[in-house]
Coordinates of C-alpha atoms and ligand atoms in Angstrom, one line a residue:
M51 CA 90.6 73.9 136.0
A52 CA 91.0 77.2 134.1
I53 CA 92.6 80.3 135.6
L54 CA 91.7 82.4 132.6
E55 CA 88.6 81.9 130.4
I56 CA 87.9 83.8 127.3
E57 CA 84.3 83.4 126.1
E58 CA 83.2 84.4 122.6
L59 CA 85.5 87.4 122.5
R60 CA 85.0 89.8 119.6
T61 CA 87.1 92.9 118.9
G62 CA 88.8 94.7 116.1
Y63 CA 90.2 98.2 114.9
G64 CA 87.7 100.7 113.7
E65 CA 85.1 98.8 111.7
I66 CA 87.5 95.9 111.0
E67 CA 86.9 92.7 113.1
V68 CA 89.9 90.9 114.0
L69 CA 88.8 88.3 116.7
W70 CA 85.8 86.5 115.6
S71 CA 84.0 85.1 118.8
V72 CA 87.1 83.4 120.2
S73 CA 86.8 81.1 123.2
L74 CA 89.7 79.5 125.1
Q75 CA 90.8 78.5 128.5
V76 CA 94.2 78.7 130.1
E77 CA 94.7 76.0 132.6
D78 CA 95.7 76.8 136.1
K79 CA 98.6 74.3 135.8
G80 CA 101.3 73.8 133.2
I81 CA 101.7 75.6 129.9
T82 CA 98.9 76.5 127.6
A83 CA 99.9 77.9 124.2
L84 CA 98.2 80.1 121.6
L85 CA 99.8 79.5 118.2
G86 CA 99.5 81.1 114.8
S87 CA 101.4 82.9 112.2
N88 CA 101.9 86.6 111.7
G89 CA 98.7 88.6 111.8
A90 CA 96.5 85.8 113.2
G91 CA 95.4 88.0 116.0
K92 CA 97.4 86.7 118.8
T93 CA 98.7 90.1 120.0
T94 CA 95.2 91.6 119.7
M95 CA 94.0 88.7 122.0
L96 CA 96.8 89.5 124.5
N97 CA 95.9 93.1 124.5
C98 CA 92.4 92.3 125.4
I99 CA 93.6 90.1 128.3
T100 CA 95.8 92.9 129.6
G101 CA 93.2 95.6 129.0
L102 CA 95.0 97.6 126.3
Q103 CA 92.4 96.6 123.7
K104 CA 88.6 96.9 124.4
A105 CA 86.5 93.9 123.8
W106 CA 83.4 94.6 121.5
S107 CA 81.6 91.7 123.2
G108 CA 82.3 88.5 125.0
K109 CA 83.7 87.8 128.5
I110 CA 87.2 87.5 130.1
R111 CA 87.4 85.8 133.5
F112 CA 90.5 85.5 135.5
A113 CA 90.5 83.3 138.7
G114 CA 86.7 83.5 138.7
N115 CA 86.5 87.3 138.4
D116 CA 85.0 89.0 135.4
I117 CA 87.8 91.3 134.3
T118 CA 86.4 92.2 130.8
K119 CA 86.0 95.9 131.8
I120 CA 88.5 96.6 134.5
K121 CA 91.7 98.6 134.1
T122 CA 95.1 97.2 133.2
S123 CA 96.5 98.1 136.6
E124 CA 93.8 96.3 138.4
R125 CA 94.4 93.2 136.3
V126 CA 98.1 93.3 137.4
N127 CA 96.9 93.5 141.0
L128 CA 94.8 90.4 140.5
G129 CA 98.0 88.5 139.3
I130 CA 98.2 88.8 135.5
S131 CA 101.8 89.5 134.5
M132 CA 103.1 89.7 130.9
I133 CA 106.5 89.5 129.2
P134 CA 105.8 91.8 126.3
E135 CA 107.1 91.0 122.7
G136 CA 110.3 92.9 122.1
R137 CA 110.8 92.6 125.9
G138 CA 109.8 96.1 126.9
I139 CA 112.5 96.7 129.4
F140 CA 113.5 100.2 130.3
A141 CA 116.8 100.5 128.4
E142 CA 118.1 103.6 130.2
M143 CA 117.5 102.1 133.8
T144 CA 119.8 99.6 135.5
V145 CA 119.1 95.9 135.9
L146 CA 118.1 96.5 139.6
E147 CA 115.9 99.5 138.7
N148 CA 114.0 97.4 136.1
L149 CA 113.5 94.7 138.6
M150 CA 112.2 97.1 141.2
M151 CA 109.7 98.5 138.6
G152 CA 108.2 95.0 138.3
A153 CA 107.4 94.9 142.0
Y154 CA 105.1 98.0 142.1
T155 CA 102.0 96.6 143.5
K156 CA 101.6 96.7 147.3
K157 CA 101.6 92.9 147.6
A158 CA 104.7 92.5 145.3
R159 CA 106.6 95.2 147.4
E160 CA 106.0 93.3 150.5
K161 CA 107.5 90.1 148.9
M162 CA 110.3 91.8 147.1
M163 CA 113.1 90.1 149.0
D164 CA 111.8 86.6 148.3
S165 CA 111.2 87.6 144.6
F166 CA 114.8 88.8 144.3
E167 CA 116.0 85.4 145.5
Q168 CA 113.8 83.5 143.1
V169 CA 114.8 85.6 140.0
Y170 CA 118.5 85.6 141.0
E171 CA 118.3 81.8 141.3
L172 CA 116.7 81.5 137.9
F173 CA 119.0 84.1 136.1
P174 CA 122.4 84.4 138.1
V175 CA 123.7 86.8 135.6
L176 CA 121.3 89.4 136.8
K177 CA 122.6 89.1 140.3
E178 CA 126.1 89.8 139.0
R179 CA 125.2 93.0 137.1
P180 CA 122.8 95.0 139.2
N181 CA 124.1 98.3 138.0
Q182 CA 124.5 97.6 134.4
R183 CA 122.2 99.7 132.1
A184 CA 119.5 97.3 130.7
G185 CA 120.1 98.6 127.2
T186 CA 123.6 97.3 127.1
L187 CA 122.7 93.7 128.0
S188 CA 122.8 91.1 125.3
G189 CA 119.5 90.1 123.7
G190 CA 119.4 86.9 125.7
E191 CA 120.1 88.7 129.0
Q192 CA 117.4 91.4 128.1
Q193 CA 114.9 88.5 127.7
M194 CA 116.0 87.2 131.1
L195 CA 115.5 90.5 132.6
A196 CA 112.1 91.0 131.1
T197 CA 111.1 87.6 132.4
A198 CA 112.5 88.3 135.8
R199 CA 110.8 91.6 136.0
A200 CA 107.4 90.0 135.2
L201 CA 108.1 87.5 138.1
M202 CA 108.8 90.4 140.5
S203 CA 105.0 91.2 140.3
R204 CA 104.2 87.9 142.0
P205 CA 102.0 86.8 139.1
K206 CA 99.3 84.1 139.4
L207 CA 99.6 83.8 135.6
L208 CA 102.6 84.5 133.3
I209 CA 101.9 85.5 129.8
C210 CA 104.7 85.4 127.3
D211 CA 104.5 87.1 124.0
E212 CA 106.8 85.6 121.3
I213 CA 109.6 84.8 123.8
S214 CA 111.7 83.3 121.0
T215 CA 111.7 86.5 118.8
G216 CA 115.3 87.5 118.1
L217 CA 116.9 84.8 120.2
S218 CA 119.2 82.2 119.0
P219 CA 118.0 78.5 119.0
R220 CA 120.1 77.9 122.2
L221 CA 118.7 80.9 124.0
T222 CA 115.2 80.1 122.9
M223 CA 115.7 76.5 124.4
L224 CA 117.0 78.0 127.6
M225 CA 114.1 80.4 127.9
M226 CA 111.6 77.7 127.1
G227 CA 113.2 75.5 129.7
T228 CA 112.9 78.3 132.3
L229 CA 109.2 78.5 131.5
A230 CA 108.7 74.7 131.9
K231 CA 110.5 75.0 135.2
L232 CA 108.2 77.8 136.5
A233 CA 105.1 75.8 135.3
E234 CA 106.5 72.8 137.2
E235 CA 106.7 75.2 140.3
N236 CA 103.0 75.9 140.0
L237 CA 103.0 79.0 138.0
P238 CA 100.6 78.5 135.1
V239 CA 102.0 80.0 131.8
F240 CA 100.2 81.2 128.7
L241 CA 102.6 81.1 125.8
I242 CA 101.8 83.1 122.7
E243 CA 104.1 81.9 119.8
Q244 CA 104.5 81.7 116.0
H245 CA 107.3 79.0 116.4
V246 CA 104.7 76.3 116.6
K247 CA 107.2 73.4 116.9
K248 CA 109.3 74.9 119.7
A249 CA 106.2 75.9 121.6
L250 CA 104.5 72.6 121.4
D251 CA 107.6 70.8 122.7
I252 CA 106.8 72.3 126.1
S253 CA 103.0 72.8 126.0
D254 CA 100.5 70.8 127.8
K255 CA 97.7 72.2 125.8
A256 CA 97.5 74.5 122.7
Y257 CA 95.2 76.4 120.4
V258 CA 95.9 77.4 116.9
M259 CA 94.5 80.6 115.6
E260 CA 94.1 81.6 112.0
N261 CA 92.4 84.8 110.8
G262 CA 91.1 85.6 114.2
K263 CA 89.5 82.2 114.9
I264 CA 90.6 79.1 116.7
I265 CA 91.0 76.3 114.0
M266 CA 92.5 73.7 116.2
E267 CA 93.0 72.7 119.8
G268 CA 94.2 69.8 121.8
N269 CA 96.9 68.6 124.2
G270 CA 100.5 69.0 123.3
E271 CA 101.0 65.4 122.4
E272 CA 98.0 65.2 120.0
L273 CA 99.0 68.5 118.2
R274 CA 102.7 67.4 117.8
K275 CA 101.5 64.5 115.9
N276 CA 98.8 66.2 113.9
E277 CA 99.6 66.0 110.2
K278 CA 97.8 69.1 109.1
L279 CA 99.6 71.2 111.7
R280 CA 103.0 69.5 110.9
K281 CA 102.5 70.4 107.2
A282 CA 101.2 73.9 107.6
Y283 CA 103.4 75.2 110.5
M284 CA 106.4 73.0 111.0
G285 CA 107.2 72.2 107.3
I286 CA 107.5 68.5 108.1
Ligands
ATP361 P1 102.2 89.2 115.0 O1 102.8 87.9 115.4 O2 102.7 89.8 113.7 O3 102.1 90.2 116.2 P2 99.5 88.5 115.6 O4 99.0 87.2 115.4 O5 99.8 89.0 116.9 O6 100.7 88.8 114.7 P3 97.8 90.9 115.4 O7 99.0 91.7 115.7 O8 96.9 90.6 116.6 O9 98.3 89.5 115.0 O10 97.1 91.4 114.2 C1 95.9 90.9 113.7 C2 95.3 91.7 112.6 O11 94.9 92.9 113.2 C3 96.2 91.9 111.4 O12 95.4 91.9 110.3 C4 96.7 93.3 111.7 O13 97.0 93.9 110.6 C5 95.5 94.1 112.5 N1 95.9 95.0 113.4 C6 96.7 94.8 114.5 N2 97.0 96.0 115.2 C7 96.2 97.0 114.5 C8 96.0 98.4 114.7 N3 96.4 99.0 115.7 N4 95.2 99.0 113.8 C9 94.6 98.4 112.8 N5 94.7 97.0 112.5 C10 95.6 96.3 113.3

């Protein structure tokens, strides 16, 4: 079953159309990926889901609710949480303050102690450094903090925008492993990535976007074997 359904979504900037009637479904289990190179329209799609970009037409449904026109904060309340590209942590704040910022909805505040336990178990380094200024963490630690902060909101869906950007292959593997673990623990993940090979390694289902259109879709296994995709995106 789908937790997030995008139906014939169109949008753009000014007169320029960027998403051309895109439809996709993010499953309520496992990892669904949206893949594509720079400028394909992935971030624009994400912004429509979080409410930062207005849809021209089409529908976005989350857990059965039509969210196409509701505010970003209401979408967070419903359980959509995003790890933004470039991480978006508050550099001047401490690790602890960043985590608390993630738990700003009423429901998340009530469950804050459980959430701390969960994120400290996933990322022990954050537990050791509650008072360190976030901006002084290493790149990998900042990515961990951004992920932990997203989890503090008690999401029903975790969206990751280009999680591998700026990370070493080893840290990318580690973060992808964490996402796989969260998905196994019943948190559905929507992974937005230009690193097609790395993303497909952990995805149960994926869509490939080019010039604002979905050009391919399938389960991870099928797409890993797909010749056209291997040539175009994986260089093999
Ligand atoms: P990237 O991985 O580089 O973020 P992407 O797949 O996320 O790429 P988008 O950022 O969604 O792609 O961009 C899709 C298209 O929309 C591009 O042609 C881009 O130039 C254009 N675009 C994005 N943001 C704006 C904006 N604020 N104003 C005008 N055009 C934009």
